[in-house]
CSV table of C-alpha atoms in Angstrom, one decimal:
chain,number,residue,atom,x,y,z
A,20,MET,CA,161.8,87.9,11.2
A,21,THR,CA,163.7,91.0,10.3
A,22,THR,CA,165.9,93.1,12.7
A,23,THR,CA,166.8,96.8,12.6
A,24,THR,CA,170.0,96.0,10.7
A,25,THR,CA,168.4,93.8,8.0
A,26,LEU,CA,165.0,95.5,7.4
A,27,GLN,CA,164.7,96.6,3.8
A,28,ALA,CA,161.0,96.6,3.2
A,29,PRO,CA,158.3,97.8,3.2
A,30,PHE,CA,159.6,100.9,1.5
A,31,ARG,CA,158.3,104.5,2.0
A,32,TYR,CA,156.5,104.1,-1.3
A,33,ASP,CA,155.4,100.5,-2.0
A,34,VAL,CA,153.2,98.5,-4.3
A,35,VAL,CA,150.5,96.2,-3.0
A,36,GLY,CA,150.7,93.6,-5.7
A,37,SER,CA,148.3,93.1,-8.6
A,38,LEU,CA,148.3,95.2,-11.8
A,39,LEU,CA,145.8,95.5,-14.5
A,40,ARG,CA,145.9,92.6,-17.0
A,41,PRO,CA,146.6,93.8,-20.6
A,42,ALA,CA,144.2,92.8,-23.4
A,43,SER,CA,146.8,90.4,-24.9
A,44,LEU,CA,147.0,88.4,-21.6
A,45,LYS,CA,143.2,88.3,-21.2
A,46,LYS,CA,142.9,87.0,-24.8
A,47,ALA,CA,145.5,84.4,-24.2
A,48,HIS,CA,143.7,83.1,-21.1
A,49,ALA,CA,140.5,82.8,-23.1
A,50,GLN,CA,142.2,81.1,-25.9
A,51,LEU,CA,143.8,78.6,-23.6
A,52,ALA,CA,140.5,77.8,-22.0
A,53,ALA,CA,139.0,77.3,-25.4
A,54,GLY,CA,141.9,75.0,-26.4
A,55,GLU,CA,143.0,77.4,-29.2
A,56,ILE,CA,146.6,77.7,-27.8
A,57,THR,CA,148.8,75.6,-25.7
A,58,ARG,CA,149.9,76.2,-22.1
A,59,GLU,CA,153.4,76.9,-23.4
A,60,GLN,CA,152.1,79.6,-25.8
A,61,GLU,CA,150.1,81.2,-23.0
A,62,ILE,CA,153.1,81.3,-20.7
A,63,THR,CA,155.2,83.0,-23.5
A,64,ILE,CA,152.6,85.8,-23.8
A,65,GLN,CA,152.3,86.0,-20.0
A,66,GLN,CA,156.1,86.3,-19.5
A,67,THR,CA,156.3,89.0,-22.3
A,68,GLU,CA,153.8,91.1,-20.4
A,69,ILE,CA,155.4,90.5,-17.0
A,70,LYS,CA,158.8,91.7,-18.4
A,71,ARG,CA,157.1,94.8,-19.7
A,72,ILE,CA,155.4,95.7,-16.4
A,73,VAL,CA,158.5,94.9,-14.4
A,74,GLU,CA,160.5,97.3,-16.5
A,75,LYS,CA,157.8,100.0,-16.1
A,76,GLN,CA,157.8,99.6,-12.3
A,77,VAL,CA,161.6,99.9,-12.2
A,78,GLN,CA,161.3,103.0,-14.5
A,79,LEU,CA,158.9,104.6,-12.1
A,80,GLY,CA,161.4,104.1,-9.3
A,81,LEU,CA,159.7,101.4,-7.2
A,82,LYS,CA,162.2,99.6,-4.9
A,83,ALA,CA,160.1,96.5,-4.8
A,84,VAL,CA,158.2,95.2,-7.9
A,85,THR,CA,155.8,92.4,-8.5
A,86,ASP,CA,154.8,90.4,-11.6
A,87,GLY,CA,151.4,92.0,-11.3
A,88,GLU,CA,150.0,88.6,-10.4
A,89,PHE,CA,149.8,87.9,-14.1
A,90,SER,CA,150.3,84.2,-13.7
A,91,ARG,CA,147.1,83.8,-11.8
A,92,SER,CA,143.4,84.5,-12.3
A,93,TRP,CA,142.5,85.0,-8.6
A,94,TRP,CA,144.6,86.7,-6.0
A,95,HIS,CA,144.0,83.8,-3.6
A,96,LEU,CA,142.5,80.7,-5.1
A,97,ASP,CA,145.3,79.9,-7.6
A,98,PHE,CA,147.7,79.8,-4.7
A,99,LEU,CA,145.5,77.7,-2.4
A,100,TRP,CA,144.8,75.2,-5.2
A,101,GLY,CA,148.6,74.7,-5.5
A,102,LEU,CA,148.9,73.4,-1.9
A,103,THR,CA,148.9,69.7,-1.3
A,104,GLY,CA,145.5,68.7,0.1
A,105,VAL,CA,143.6,71.5,-1.5
A,106,GLY,CA,141.3,71.0,-4.5
A,107,LYS,CA,139.2,73.1,-6.8
A,108,TYR,CA,135.4,73.0,-7.1
A,109,ASP,CA,132.4,75.0,-8.2
A,110,TYR,CA,130.9,76.6,-5.1
A,111,HIS,CA,127.8,77.6,-7.2
A,112,LYS,CA,127.8,80.9,-5.2
A,113,SER,CA,129.6,84.1,-6.1
A,114,TYR,CA,131.3,86.5,-3.7
A,115,LYS,CA,128.8,89.3,-3.1
A,116,PHE,CA,130.5,92.5,-3.8
A,117,LYS,CA,128.7,95.8,-3.6
A,118,GLY,CA,126.9,96.0,-6.9
A,119,ASP,CA,128.6,93.1,-8.6
A,120,HIS,CA,129.4,89.4,-8.2
A,121,THR,CA,132.3,87.1,-9.1
A,122,ARG,CA,132.8,83.8,-10.7
A,123,THR,CA,131.9,80.8,-8.5
A,124,ASP,CA,135.3,79.0,-8.2
A,125,ASN,CA,136.4,77.9,-4.7
A,126,ALA,CA,138.8,75.7,-2.8
A,127,GLU,CA,138.2,72.8,-0.5
A,128,LEU,CA,140.2,70.3,1.5
A,129,VAL,CA,140.7,67.0,-0.3
A,130,GLY,CA,143.3,65.7,2.1
A,131,LYS,CA,145.8,66.8,4.7
A,132,VAL,CA,147.2,70.2,3.8
A,133,ALA,CA,150.9,70.4,3.2
A,134,TYR,CA,153.7,72.2,1.4
A,135,ASN,CA,154.0,71.4,-2.3
A,136,PRO,CA,157.5,71.5,-3.6
A,137,ASP,CA,156.2,71.8,-7.2
A,138,HIS,CA,153.8,74.6,-6.5
A,139,PRO,CA,153.5,76.6,-9.7
A,140,PHE,CA,154.1,79.9,-7.9
A,141,PHE,CA,157.8,78.9,-7.4
A,142,ALA,CA,158.4,78.9,-11.2
A,143,ALA,CA,156.6,82.2,-11.5
A,144,PHE,CA,158.8,83.7,-8.9
A,145,LYS,CA,162.0,82.4,-10.5
A,146,TYR,CA,161.0,84.2,-13.7
A,147,LEU,CA,160.2,87.4,-11.8
A,148,GLN,CA,163.6,87.2,-10.0
A,149,SER,CA,165.4,86.8,-13.3
A,150,LEU,CA,164.0,90.2,-14.5
A,151,VAL,CA,164.7,92.3,-11.4
A,152,PRO,CA,167.8,94.5,-11.5
A,153,ALA,CA,170.3,95.0,-8.7
A,154,GLY,CA,168.9,97.3,-5.9
A,155,VAL,CA,165.3,96.3,-6.5
A,156,LEU,CA,163.5,93.5,-4.6
A,157,ALA,CA,161.2,91.0,-6.3
A,158,LYS,CA,158.1,91.1,-4.1
A,159,GLN,CA,156.1,87.8,-3.8
A,160,THR,CA,152.4,88.0,-2.8
A,161,ILE,CA,150.4,85.1,-1.6
A,162,PRO,CA,147.1,84.8,0.4
A,163,SER,CA,147.2,84.5,4.1
A,164,PRO,CA,146.6,81.0,5.6
A,165,THR,CA,143.5,82.4,7.2
A,166,MET,CA,141.9,82.2,3.7
A,167,LEU,CA,141.5,78.5,4.3
A,168,PHE,CA,139.3,79.2,7.3
A,169,ARG,CA,136.5,80.8,5.4
A,170,ASP,CA,133.9,80.5,2.7
A,171,ASN,CA,133.4,76.8,3.3
A,172,ARG,CA,137.0,75.9,2.4
A,173,SER,CA,137.7,73.9,5.6
A,174,ASP,CA,134.2,72.6,6.3
A,175,ASN,CA,135.4,69.0,5.9
A,176,TRP,CA,138.5,69.2,8.1
A,177,ALA,CA,137.2,66.4,10.3
A,178,GLN,CA,137.5,63.9,7.4
A,179,PHE,CA,141.3,64.3,7.6
A,180,TYR,CA,142.1,65.5,11.1
A,181,ASP,CA,141.3,64.4,14.7
A,182,SER,CA,141.2,68.0,15.8
A,183,TRP,CA,140.9,71.5,14.5
A,184,ASP,CA,144.2,72.4,16.2
A,185,ALA,CA,145.9,69.6,14.3
A,186,TYR,CA,144.6,71.1,11.1
A,187,LEU,CA,145.9,74.6,12.1
A,188,THR,CA,149.3,73.1,12.8
A,189,ASP,CA,149.5,71.5,9.4
A,190,LEU,CA,148.3,74.7,7.7
A,191,ALA,CA,151.0,76.8,9.5
A,192,THR,CA,153.7,74.3,8.6
A,193,ALA,CA,152.7,74.2,5.0
A,194,TYR,CA,152.9,78.0,4.9
A,195,HIS,CA,156.2,78.1,6.8
A,196,GLU,CA,157.8,75.7,4.4
A,197,THR,CA,156.4,77.5,1.4
A,198,ILE,CA,157.7,80.9,2.5
A,199,GLN,CA,161.1,79.3,3.3
A,200,HIS,CA,161.3,77.9,-0.2
A,201,PHE,CA,160.6,81.3,-1.7
A,202,TYR,CA,163.5,82.5,0.4
A,203,ASP,CA,165.7,79.7,-0.8
A,204,LEU,CA,164.9,80.8,-4.4
A,205,GLY,CA,166.2,84.3,-3.5
A,206,CYS,CA,163.0,86.0,-2.3
A,207,ARG,CA,163.5,88.6,0.5
A,208,TYR,CA,160.1,90.2,0.5
A,209,VAL,CA,156.8,88.2,0.9
A,210,GLN,CA,153.4,89.7,1.5
A,211,LEU,CA,150.4,87.7,2.8
A,212,ASP,CA,147.1,89.2,1.6
A,213,ASP,CA,144.2,88.8,3.9
A,214,THR,CA,140.5,89.7,3.7
A,215,THR,CA,139.8,87.7,6.9
A,216,TRP,CA,140.3,90.7,9.2
A,217,ALA,CA,137.9,92.9,7.2
A,218,PHE,CA,135.4,90.0,7.3
A,219,LEU,CA,135.8,89.8,11.1
A,220,ILE,CA,135.3,93.6,11.5
A,221,SER,CA,131.9,93.2,10.0
A,222,LYS,CA,131.0,90.1,12.0
A,223,LEU,CA,132.3,91.3,15.4
A,224,ASN,CA,130.5,94.6,14.9
A,225,ASP,CA,127.2,93.2,13.6
A,226,ASP,CA,126.8,89.5,14.6
A,227,GLN,CA,126.4,89.4,18.4
A,228,GLU,CA,124.7,86.0,18.3
A,229,ASP,CA,127.8,84.3,17.0
A,230,HIS,CA,130.3,86.7,18.6
A,231,ALA,CA,132.2,83.9,20.3
A,232,LYS,CA,132.6,82.1,17.0
A,233,TYR,CA,134.3,85.0,15.4
A,234,THR,CA,136.4,85.8,18.4
A,235,LYS,CA,137.7,82.3,18.1
A,236,MET,CA,138.4,82.8,14.4
A,237,ALA,CA,140.4,85.9,15.3
A,238,GLU,CA,142.4,84.0,17.9
A,239,ASP,CA,143.1,81.1,15.5
A,240,ALA,CA,144.2,83.6,12.9
A,241,VAL,CA,146.8,85.0,15.2
A,242,THR,CA,148.0,81.5,16.2
A,243,VAL,CA,148.4,80.1,12.6
A,244,ILE,CA,149.9,83.3,11.2
A,245,ASN,CA,152.5,83.6,13.9
A,246,ALA,CA,153.3,79.9,13.7
A,247,ALA,CA,153.9,80.2,10.0
A,248,LEU,CA,156.2,83.2,10.5
A,249,LYS,CA,158.2,81.7,13.4
A,250,ASP,CA,161.9,81.2,12.8
A,251,LEU,CA,162.0,82.4,9.3
A,252,PRO,CA,165.4,83.9,8.1
A,253,ALA,CA,166.3,87.2,9.7
A,254,ASP,CA,166.8,89.0,6.4
A,255,LEU,CA,163.4,88.1,5.0
A,256,THR,CA,160.7,90.8,5.3
A,257,VAL,CA,157.1,89.5,5.6
A,258,THR,CA,154.2,91.9,5.6
A,259,THR,CA,150.4,91.6,5.2
A,260,HIS,CA,147.8,93.6,3.4
A,261,ILE,CA,144.5,93.9,5.2
A,262,CYS,CA,142.1,93.9,2.2
A,263,ARG,CA,138.4,94.9,2.3
A,264,GLY,CA,137.6,93.2,-1.1
A,265,ASN,CA,138.6,94.4,-4.5
A,266,PHE,CA,136.7,93.4,-7.6
A,267,LYS,CA,135.8,95.6,-10.6
A,268,SER,CA,136.3,98.7,-8.4
A,269,THR,CA,133.8,97.4,-5.8
A,270,TYR,CA,134.3,96.1,-2.2
A,271,LEU,CA,133.0,93.6,0.3
A,272,PHE,CA,133.5,95.0,3.8
A,273,SER,CA,133.3,98.3,5.8
A,274,GLY,CA,134.1,99.3,9.4
A,275,SER,CA,136.7,100.6,11.7
A,276,TYR,CA,139.8,98.6,12.6
A,277,ASP,CA,139.0,99.0,16.3
A,278,VAL,CA,137.4,95.6,16.9
A,279,VAL,CA,140.4,93.7,15.3
A,280,ALA,CA,143.2,96.1,16.4
A,281,PRO,CA,144.1,94.0,19.5
A,282,TYR,CA,144.6,90.9,17.3
A,283,LEU,CA,146.5,92.8,14.5
A,284,GLY,CA,148.8,94.2,17.2
A,285,GLN,CA,149.8,90.6,18.1
A,286,LEU,CA,150.8,89.6,14.6
A,287,ASN,CA,154.6,89.2,14.0
A,288,TYR,CA,154.7,90.9,10.7
A,289,ASP,CA,157.4,93.4,9.7
A,290,GLY,CA,154.7,95.7,8.2
A,291,LEU,CA,150.9,96.0,7.7
A,292,PHE,CA,149.3,97.5,4.6
A,293,LEU,CA,146.1,99.1,5.8
A,294,GLU,CA,143.3,100.4,3.5
A,295,TYR,CA,142.5,104.0,4.4
A,296,ASP,CA,141.3,105.4,1.0
A,297,ASN,CA,137.8,106.5,2.3
A,298,GLN,CA,135.6,106.7,5.3
A,299,ARG,CA,134.7,103.0,5.2
A,300,ALA,CA,137.9,102.3,7.1
A,301,GLY,CA,137.3,104.6,10.0
A,302,GLY,CA,140.0,106.9,11.5
A,303,PHE,CA,143.5,106.6,12.7
A,304,GLU,CA,142.5,106.3,16.4
A,305,VAL,CA,143.7,102.6,16.8
A,306,LEU,CA,146.8,102.8,14.7
A,307,ASP,CA,149.1,102.8,17.8
A,308,GLN,CA,147.4,99.7,19.0
A,309,ILE,CA,147.9,97.9,15.6
A,310,TRP,CA,151.5,99.1,15.5
A,311,ASN,CA,151.8,98.1,19.1
A,312,HIS,CA,154.8,100.4,19.7
A,313,ASP,CA,157.1,98.0,17.8
A,314,ASP,CA,160.0,100.0,16.4
A,315,HIS,CA,160.7,97.3,13.9
A,316,LYS,CA,157.2,97.4,12.4
A,317,GLN,CA,156.0,99.6,9.6
A,318,ILE,CA,152.4,100.7,9.0
A,319,VAL,CA,151.8,101.3,5.3
A,320,LEU,CA,148.9,103.7,4.8
A,321,GLY,CA,146.8,102.9,1.8
A,322,LEU,CA,145.6,106.5,1.2
A,323,ILE,CA,145.4,106.5,-2.6
A,324,THR,CA,142.6,104.4,-4.1
A,325,SER,CA,143.3,101.8,-6.7
A,326,LYS,CA,139.6,101.6,-7.5
A,327,PHE,CA,139.0,104.9,-9.4
A,328,PRO,CA,141.1,106.9,-11.8
A,329,GLU,CA,140.8,110.4,-10.2
A,330,LEU,CA,144.1,111.5,-8.6
A,331,GLU,CA,144.1,112.5,-5.0
A,332,ASN,CA,145.3,115.9,-4.0
A,333,PRO,CA,148.9,115.4,-2.7
A,334,ALA,CA,148.4,118.1,0.0
A,335,ASP,CA,145.4,116.1,1.3
A,336,VAL,CA,147.4,112.9,1.4
A,337,LYS,CA,150.3,114.6,3.2
A,338,ALA,CA,147.9,116.0,5.8
A,339,ARG,CA,146.5,112.5,6.4
A,340,ILE,CA,150.0,111.1,6.8
A,341,GLN,CA,150.7,113.9,9.3
A,342,ALA,CA,147.5,113.0,11.2
A,343,ALA,CA,148.5,109.3,11.3
A,344,SER,CA,151.9,110.3,12.7
A,345,GLU,CA,150.2,111.5,15.8
A,346,LYS,CA,149.6,107.8,16.6
A,347,VAL,CA,152.6,106.1,14.9
A,348,PRO,CA,156.0,107.8,14.4
A,349,LEU,CA,156.6,109.1,10.9
A,350,SER,CA,159.6,106.9,10.8
A,351,ASN,CA,157.4,103.9,11.1
A,352,LEU,CA,154.9,104.9,8.4
A,353,ALA,CA,154.9,104.4,4.6
A,354,LEU,CA,152.5,105.0,1.7
A,355,SER,CA,150.8,102.8,-0.9
A,356,THR,CA,147.6,102.5,-2.9
A,357,GLN,CA,144.8,101.0,-0.8
A,358,CYS,CA,144.9,97.7,-2.7
A,359,GLY,CA,146.2,96.3,-5.9
A,360,PHE,CA,144.6,97.1,-9.3
A,361,ALA,CA,143.3,93.7,-10.3
A,362,SER,CA,142.8,91.2,-7.5
A,363,THR,CA,141.1,89.1,-10.1
A,364,GLU,CA,142.0,89.1,-13.8
A,365,GLU,CA,138.9,91.2,-14.5
A,366,GLY,CA,140.6,94.3,-13.0
A,367,ASN,CA,139.3,97.6,-11.6
A,368,GLN,CA,137.7,100.3,-13.7
A,369,LEU,CA,140.6,102.4,-14.8
A,370,THR,CA,143.2,102.3,-17.6
A,371,GLU,CA,146.8,101.2,-17.4
A,372,ALA,CA,147.9,104.8,-17.9
A,373,GLN,CA,145.8,105.8,-14.9
A,374,GLN,CA,147.2,102.9,-12.9
A,375,TRP,CA,150.8,104.2,-13.5
A,376,ALA,CA,149.7,107.7,-12.6
A,377,LYS,CA,148.4,106.4,-9.3
A,378,LEU,CA,151.7,104.7,-8.5
A,379,ASN,CA,153.6,107.8,-9.6
A,380,LEU,CA,151.5,109.8,-7.1
A,381,VAL,CA,152.4,107.4,-4.4
A,382,ILE,CA,156.1,107.7,-5.1
A,383,ALA,CA,156.1,111.5,-5.5
A,384,THR,CA,154.1,112.1,-2.4
A,385,ALA,CA,156.3,109.8,-0.3
A,386,GLN,CA,159.4,111.4,-1.6
A,387,ASP,CA,158.1,114.8,-0.4
A,388,VAL,CA,157.1,113.4,3.0
A,389,TRP,CA,160.3,111.4,3.6
A,390,PRO,CA,163.0,113.2,1.6
A,391,GLU,CA,165.8,111.7,3.6
A,392,ASP,CA,164.8,108.2,2.2
């Protein structure tokens, strides 16, 4: 993990990951599915749009940029399907967002989980890296390994493993080797996106009957994440985004971080992106517990929503940063949108121009708060 001399990211103003898919890319995906264009033609369109949005992020002044997750349809499933031992199937159930529902794709174990040297995300990263100018980091986002705990994805683990702990060991190893390969390709900034903690907030607060089950899930999450991060190169920054669900401007989970704060404080990340765009997340009371008084760790406050186009009042955002600094030193805080703009290819309910305005607000506000940076 990083040290004080090598830490570059997260930056005072940072981008979570996904960006709105343009109409041309959505059309290309539909045409590919219908057999009207080849995979090579779809990739050409995809890369043209990635080049455009990378140039826009650099123009805005972001110090880390992503490919908008344009090479995937789902923020999590496309990555999981690329691991050895993980297959795709129709779950026949959608994810129940507030007021909407998703497609029914899912992932399941079809063998022992392992690192795949031919994972398609590696080629996608190499293209992103080829576009990024000097002085700007190519940020790679992938789902947390905990996403293979939930939603029936590991129900059949006993078909392939003698114990649950053996499965967790393989899962951590697969992630460690995957992250290491991103590093070998030149990546110095990886983010693990994770809805598991928000799921656990709801369960630990509301499901007292199965409280022990969800406590064990939290403990296993700490174990597998920290094992995946152990002994990674010192100049690699690894952060996480604690997501509460993001689909067509809706959400999945609510509740204060207080019940998961003790676990979040144990995670060996360089930074945590926390959603704080509305009252559903609670207050800042447990921020110091999540930060855990680690001078190397950054807390990135997601105070500006990516779900709706209305721009927040900069004075209000600055006041909330100041309130957070009562729990975590200002030098260990940063700012972002609360989530990405399109965790699935459908995207949130705002325009691309409104998306750029949101990111510009993040940058301008952070520059006012941390002028020395």
